[in-house]
Coordinates of C-alpha atoms and ligand atoms in Angstrom, one line a residue:
M703 CA -18.9 36.9 -17.3
L704 CA -15.6 38.8 -17.8
I705 CA -13.8 38.3 -21.1
G706 CA -10.5 40.1 -20.4
S707 CA -11.9 43.4 -19.3
L708 CA -15.1 43.0 -21.3
S709 CA -18.1 42.5 -19.0
I710 CA -20.8 40.4 -20.6
D711 CA -23.7 40.7 -18.3
P712 CA -26.3 39.1 -18.6
P713 CA -24.2 36.3 -20.0
V714 CA -26.2 35.8 -23.2
V715 CA -24.4 35.6 -26.6
A716 CA -25.6 35.5 -30.2
A717 CA -23.8 32.7 -32.1
P718 CA -21.7 33.3 -35.2
M719 CA -23.8 32.0 -38.2
S720 CA -22.2 32.5 -41.5
G721 CA -24.7 33.9 -44.1
I722 CA -27.0 34.9 -41.3
S723 CA -25.1 37.0 -38.6
D724 CA -24.8 40.1 -40.7
R725 CA -24.9 43.6 -39.3
S726 CA -28.7 43.9 -39.3
F727 CA -29.3 40.5 -37.6
R728 CA -26.6 41.3 -35.0
L729 CA -28.2 44.6 -34.3
I730 CA -31.6 42.9 -33.8
C731 CA -30.1 40.3 -31.5
K732 CA -28.5 43.2 -29.6
E733 CA -31.7 45.1 -29.3
H734 CA -33.4 42.0 -28.0
G735 CA -31.0 41.3 -25.2
A736 CA -27.9 39.5 -26.6
R737 CA -25.1 41.1 -24.7
L738 CA -22.4 40.0 -27.1
V739 CA -22.8 39.2 -30.8
Y740 CA -20.4 37.4 -33.1
T741 CA -19.9 37.9 -36.8
G742 CA -19.9 34.8 -39.0
L743 CA -16.5 33.6 -40.0
V744 CA -14.3 35.9 -42.2
S745 CA -11.4 34.4 -44.2
A746 CA -8.0 35.7 -43.1
N747 CA -6.7 34.8 -46.6
A748 CA -9.4 36.9 -48.3
L749 CA -8.8 39.8 -45.9
R750 CA -5.2 39.8 -47.1
Y751 CA -6.4 40.8 -50.6
R752 CA -9.0 43.2 -49.1
S753 CA -11.8 42.2 -51.6
A754 CA -14.8 44.6 -51.3
K755 CA -17.0 41.7 -50.0
T756 CA -14.7 40.7 -47.2
D757 CA -13.9 44.3 -46.4
D758 CA -17.6 44.9 -46.0
M759 CA -17.7 42.0 -43.4
L760 CA -15.3 44.1 -41.2
E761 CA -17.7 47.1 -41.2
L762 CA -19.4 47.3 -37.8
H763 CA -22.5 49.2 -36.8
P764 CA -22.0 51.7 -34.0
D765 CA -24.9 50.3 -32.0
E766 CA -23.8 46.6 -32.0
H767 CA -20.9 46.8 -29.6
P768 CA -19.5 44.8 -27.9
V769 CA -19.0 42.6 -31.0
C770 CA -16.7 39.8 -31.6
L771 CA -15.3 39.4 -35.1
Q772 CA -14.5 35.8 -36.0
V773 CA -11.7 34.9 -38.4
F774 CA -10.5 31.7 -39.9
G775 CA -7.4 30.5 -41.6
A776 CA -4.6 28.0 -41.5
D777 CA -1.6 30.2 -41.3
P778 CA -1.0 31.7 -37.9
E779 CA 0.7 34.9 -39.2
L780 CA -2.1 35.5 -41.7
V781 CA -4.7 35.0 -39.0
A782 CA -2.8 37.3 -36.7
A783 CA -2.8 40.0 -39.4
A784 CA -6.6 39.5 -39.9
A785 CA -7.1 39.8 -36.2
S786 CA -5.2 43.1 -36.1
L787 CA -7.3 44.4 -39.0
A788 CA -10.4 43.4 -37.1
E789 CA -9.1 45.3 -34.0
A790 CA -8.3 48.3 -36.1
R791 CA -11.9 48.3 -37.5
G792 CA -13.3 48.4 -34.0
A793 CA -13.9 44.8 -33.0
D794 CA -14.2 44.5 -29.2
M795 CA -13.0 40.9 -29.3
V796 CA -11.6 38.5 -31.9
D797 CA -12.4 34.8 -32.2
I798 CA -10.5 32.1 -34.1
N799 CA -12.9 29.6 -35.7
M800 CA -11.8 26.1 -34.8
G801 CA -15.1 24.5 -35.4
C802 CA -16.3 25.0 -38.9
S803 CA -16.5 21.6 -40.7
V804 CA -17.5 22.8 -44.2
P805 CA -15.3 20.9 -46.7
K806 CA -13.9 24.0 -48.3
V807 CA -12.7 25.3 -44.9
V808 CA -11.3 22.0 -43.5
K809 CA -9.6 21.1 -46.8
G810 CA -7.6 24.3 -46.3
A811 CA -6.5 23.1 -42.9
A812 CA -8.6 25.7 -41.2
G813 CA -11.7 25.7 -39.0
A814 CA -12.3 22.3 -37.3
A815 CA -9.2 20.9 -39.0
L816 CA -7.2 22.8 -36.3
M817 CA -8.6 20.5 -33.7
A818 CA -6.6 17.7 -35.4
D819 CA -3.5 19.9 -35.4
P820 CA -3.2 21.3 -31.8
A821 CA 0.4 22.5 -32.4
R822 CA -0.8 24.8 -35.2
A823 CA -3.8 25.8 -33.2
E824 CA -1.6 26.8 -30.3
A825 CA 0.8 28.7 -32.5
M826 CA -2.1 30.6 -34.1
A827 CA -3.5 31.6 -30.7
R828 CA 0.0 32.8 -29.6
A829 CA 0.4 34.8 -32.8
V830 CA -3.0 36.5 -32.4
V831 CA -2.5 37.2 -28.7
A832 CA 0.8 38.9 -29.6
A833 CA -0.8 40.9 -32.4
V834 CA -3.9 42.4 -30.7
K835 CA -4.9 44.1 -27.4
V836 CA -8.5 43.1 -27.5
P837 CA -9.4 39.7 -25.9
L838 CA -9.1 36.6 -28.0
G839 CA -11.6 33.8 -28.0
V840 CA -11.7 30.4 -29.8
K841 CA -14.7 28.4 -30.8
L842 CA -14.2 24.7 -30.7
R843 CA -16.2 21.5 -31.4
S844 CA -15.9 18.3 -29.4
G845 CA -13.0 17.4 -31.7
W846 CA -12.1 16.3 -35.1
R847 CA -13.3 12.7 -35.0
E848 CA -14.9 10.8 -32.1
R849 CA -11.9 9.4 -30.3
G850 CA -11.2 11.2 -27.1
E851 CA -11.0 14.5 -25.3
D852 CA -9.8 16.7 -28.0
A853 CA -11.7 19.8 -26.8
V854 CA -10.5 19.4 -23.2
A855 CA -6.8 19.0 -24.1
L856 CA -6.9 21.7 -26.7
A857 CA -8.7 24.1 -24.4
R858 CA -5.9 23.7 -21.8
R859 CA -3.3 24.3 -24.4
L860 CA -5.0 27.4 -25.8
E861 CA -5.5 28.8 -22.3
G862 CA -1.7 28.4 -21.9
A863 CA -1.3 30.4 -25.1
G864 CA -3.2 33.3 -23.5
I865 CA -6.7 33.2 -24.9
S866 CA -9.5 34.8 -22.9
V867 CA -12.6 32.7 -23.5
I868 CA -13.6 29.4 -25.1
A869 CA -16.9 28.7 -26.8
V870 CA -17.8 25.0 -27.3
H871 CA -20.2 23.5 -29.7
P872 CA -20.1 19.9 -28.6
R873 CA -20.5 17.9 -31.8
W874 CA -17.6 16.2 -33.6
A875 CA -16.5 17.9 -36.9
D876 CA -17.8 15.0 -39.0
Q877 CA -21.2 15.1 -37.3
R878 CA -21.7 18.6 -38.8
F879 CA -25.1 19.4 -37.2
R880 CA -26.4 15.8 -36.9
G881 CA -27.3 14.2 -33.6
Q882 CA -27.7 15.9 -30.2
P883 CA -25.0 18.1 -28.9
D884 CA -23.2 16.4 -26.0
W885 CA -23.3 19.0 -23.3
S886 CA -21.0 16.9 -21.0
V887 CA -18.1 18.1 -23.2
I888 CA -18.9 21.7 -22.3
A889 CA -18.9 20.7 -18.6
R890 CA -15.5 18.9 -19.0
V891 CA -14.0 21.9 -20.7
K892 CA -15.3 24.2 -18.0
D893 CA -13.7 22.0 -15.3
A894 CA -10.4 22.0 -17.2
V895 CA -9.8 25.7 -17.6
A896 CA -10.0 28.9 -15.6
V897 CA -11.0 31.2 -18.5
P898 CA -14.8 31.6 -19.1
V899 CA -16.5 29.0 -21.2
I900 CA -19.5 29.7 -23.4
G901 CA -21.9 26.8 -24.2
S902 CA -23.3 26.5 -27.7
G903 CA -25.7 24.0 -29.2
G904 CA -29.3 23.0 -28.8
V905 CA -30.7 26.0 -27.0
R906 CA -34.2 26.7 -28.4
S907 CA -35.9 28.0 -25.3
A908 CA -35.2 29.8 -22.1
A909 CA -35.7 26.5 -20.2
E910 CA -33.0 24.8 -22.3
A911 CA -30.6 27.6 -21.6
L912 CA -31.1 27.2 -17.9
Q913 CA -30.7 23.4 -18.3
M914 CA -27.4 23.9 -20.2
R915 CA -26.1 26.3 -17.6
R916 CA -27.1 23.9 -14.7
Q917 CA -25.7 20.8 -16.4
T918 CA -22.4 22.3 -17.6
G919 CA -21.6 25.2 -15.3
C920 CA -20.9 27.3 -18.4
D921 CA -20.3 31.0 -17.9
A922 CA -22.6 32.1 -20.7
V923 CA -25.1 30.6 -23.1
M924 CA -24.8 31.1 -26.8
V925 CA -27.9 30.9 -29.0
G926 CA -27.8 30.3 -32.7
R927 CA -30.7 28.7 -34.6
G928 CA -33.0 29.3 -31.7
A929 CA -32.9 33.0 -32.5
L930 CA -34.0 32.6 -36.2
G931 CA -37.2 34.5 -36.5
N932 CA -37.2 34.6 -32.7
P933 CA -34.8 37.2 -31.4
W934 CA -37.0 37.5 -28.3
I935 CA -35.3 34.4 -27.0
F936 CA -32.3 36.5 -25.8
R937 CA -34.3 38.4 -23.3
Q938 CA -36.1 35.3 -22.2
V939 CA -32.7 33.5 -21.6
A940 CA -31.3 36.6 -19.8
A941 CA -34.4 36.6 -17.5
V942 CA -34.2 32.9 -16.5
L943 CA -30.5 33.0 -16.0
A944 CA -31.1 35.8 -13.5
G945 CA -33.8 33.7 -11.8
K946 CA -36.7 35.7 -13.2
P947 CA -39.7 34.5 -15.2
P948 CA -39.1 34.9 -19.0
P949 CA -41.1 37.6 -20.8
P950 CA -43.8 36.0 -23.0
R951 CA -43.1 35.6 -26.7
P952 CA -44.8 38.5 -28.6
R953 CA -48.0 37.9 -30.6
M954 CA -47.8 37.1 -34.3
E955 CA -48.8 40.7 -35.1
Q956 CA -45.7 42.1 -33.3
R957 CA -43.5 39.3 -34.9
I958 CA -44.7 40.5 -38.3
A959 CA -43.9 44.1 -37.4
M960 CA -40.4 43.0 -36.4
A961 CA -40.0 41.1 -39.7
A962 CA -40.9 44.3 -41.5
R963 CA -38.3 46.2 -39.6
H964 CA -35.6 43.6 -40.2
L965 CA -36.4 43.8 -43.9
A966 CA -36.0 47.6 -43.9
L967 CA -32.7 47.3 -42.0
V968 CA -31.3 44.7 -44.4
V969 CA -32.4 46.6 -47.6
E970 CA -30.9 49.8 -46.2
D971 CA -27.6 48.0 -45.5
K972 CA -27.3 45.7 -48.5
G973 CA -29.4 47.4 -51.1
P974 CA -32.7 46.1 -52.5
K975 CA -31.4 43.2 -54.6
S976 CA -29.2 41.4 -52.1
G977 CA -31.5 42.6 -49.3
V978 CA -34.4 40.7 -50.7
L979 CA -32.4 37.5 -51.3
Q980 CA -31.1 37.7 -47.7
M981 CA -34.5 38.3 -46.2
R982 CA -36.5 35.5 -47.8
K983 CA -35.2 33.0 -45.3
H984 CA -35.6 35.3 -42.3
L985 CA -39.2 36.1 -43.3
T986 CA -40.2 32.5 -43.4
W987 CA -38.7 32.0 -40.0
Y988 CA -40.6 35.0 -38.6
L989 CA -43.8 33.7 -40.1
R990 CA -43.6 30.2 -38.7
G991 CA -47.0 29.4 -37.2
V992 CA -49.0 32.0 -39.2
P993 CA -52.1 30.5 -40.9
G994 CA -51.1 29.4 -44.4
A995 CA -47.4 29.6 -43.6
R996 CA -46.4 27.0 -46.2
A997 CA -48.1 28.8 -49.2
L998 CA -46.7 32.1 -47.9
R999 CA -43.2 30.6 -47.8
E1000 CA -43.5 29.6 -51.4
R1001 CA -44.6 33.1 -52.4
I1002 CA -41.8 34.6 -50.3
N1003 CA -39.2 32.4 -52.1
R1004 CA -40.4 33.7 -55.5
A1005 CA -40.6 37.4 -54.5
A1006 CA -38.1 39.5 -56.2
T1007 CA -38.6 43.0 -54.7
E1008 CA -39.0 44.6 -51.4
P1009 CA -42.6 45.8 -52.1
E1010 CA -43.5 42.2 -52.9
L1011 CA -42.1 41.0 -49.6
R1012 CA -43.9 43.8 -47.8
A1013 CA -47.2 42.8 -49.4
L1014 CA -46.7 39.2 -48.3
L1015 CA -46.1 40.4 -44.7
D1016 CA -49.3 42.4 -44.9
A1017 CA -51.1 39.3 -46.2
A1018 CA -49.7 37.3 -43.3
G1019 CA -50.9 39.9 -40.9
E1020 CA -54.4 39.8 -42.4
A1021 CA -54.4 36.0 -42.3
E1022 CA -53.5 36.1 -38.7
A1023 CA -56.2 38.7 -37.9
G1024 CA -58.7 36.6 -39.8
A1025 CA -57.8 33.5 -37.8
L1026 CA -58.1 35.4 -34.6
V1027 CA -61.6 36.6 -35.5
G1028 CA -62.5 33.1 -36.5
H1029 CA -61.4 31.9 -33.1
R1030 CA -63.7 34.3 -31.2
Ligands
FMN1338 C1 -26.1 28.5 -40.8 C2 -25.1 28.3 -39.8 C3 -23.9 29.0 -39.9 C4 -22.9 28.9 -38.9 N1 -21.7 29.6 -39.1 C5 -20.8 29.5 -38.1 C6 -19.6 30.4 -38.2 O1 -19.4 31.2 -39.1 N2 -18.7 30.2 -37.2 C7 -18.9 29.4 -36.1 O2 -18.0 29.3 -35.2 N3 -20.0 28.6 -36.0 C8 -21.0 28.7 -37.0 N4 -22.1 28.0 -36.8 C9 -22.3 27.2 -35.6 C10 -23.1 28.0 -34.5 O3 -22.4 29.1 -34.1 C11 -23.5 27.1 -33.3 O4 -22.3 26.7 -32.6 C12 -24.3 25.8 -33.7 O5 -25.3 26.2 -34.7 C13 -25.0 25.2 -32.5 O6 -25.8 26.1 -31.9 P1 -27.4 26.2 -32.1 O7 -28.0 24.8 -31.8 O8 -27.8 27.2 -31.0 O9 -27.6 26.7 -33.5 C14 -23.1 28.1 -37.8 C15 -24.3 27.4 -37.7 C16 -25.3 27.5 -38.6 C17 -26.6 26.8 -38.4

């Protein structure tokens, strides 16, 4: 897949996930075969005031390129200024979020609310295209409310405005994450535009990635929740898209070692306090399937320090080894 002059091969992309897709997670996705990674959404409005927290969200790791920085906002000029800042900070691509349905975002007329205001969405795309040299993407949902072909009509309009790629998460804004994603919307967007289309939603395995690609003709597959505690999925998806058998998922022992490395990366990046808070959820995802996972999860959620979390990972490793011996 070519996004402007950016070659994304194999066409496997890590989804933007606010609160999850931080530098450490993106780096891990990259190391495991995601060819392009997205940041979670960053507020154009907050960037204007350059708060330390939002400024930190613009900081990119040298090893995570190519990386797409996603911005959101309601005012085309503000979003264009944010995109320019993202470009200046080294983003290889910028994306406008037109899919977030969180009340705080849509009440401000941003995110998925733009799907109900195509004139503003188009003006925003034009303003950003004029402001940056890097390629611009948009990430859409099926539409604002279930009533027609919002994504298809908007995709055509945005293509006319000069965007380089469209990612589609085919659920309506008011569905949030409920129900099955309707992949036929991805297929219809793909048929309607010449720019590449990235499919997002419901890919939890390599087989599902292949199915999405076959059913929709999408140029690339984006994986979000399927990568939580399971970054190995990217290499598996890349293999099946290239017609090869997927590498096996590593054994629990290696998954625990990966969790420990992820913990170290996050603590180094965010410091011990926020690092521990951030890693609680990741560790429970890595440990799914380990003997006694539920009790471990409770202990992880109460752990306050990095050594405590490490001790719990060791305990998980021992429980796994014990179970393996028991099986012999
Ligand atoms: C916790 C979470 C945070 C998300 N944050 C964003 C975001 O910041 N920007 C965005 O465009 N989509 C966001 N999404 C949507 C995902 O990028 C993706 O389109 C959706 O989860 C469907 O794909 P999946 O089934 O592979 O997870 C988020 C999803 C989740 C679960």
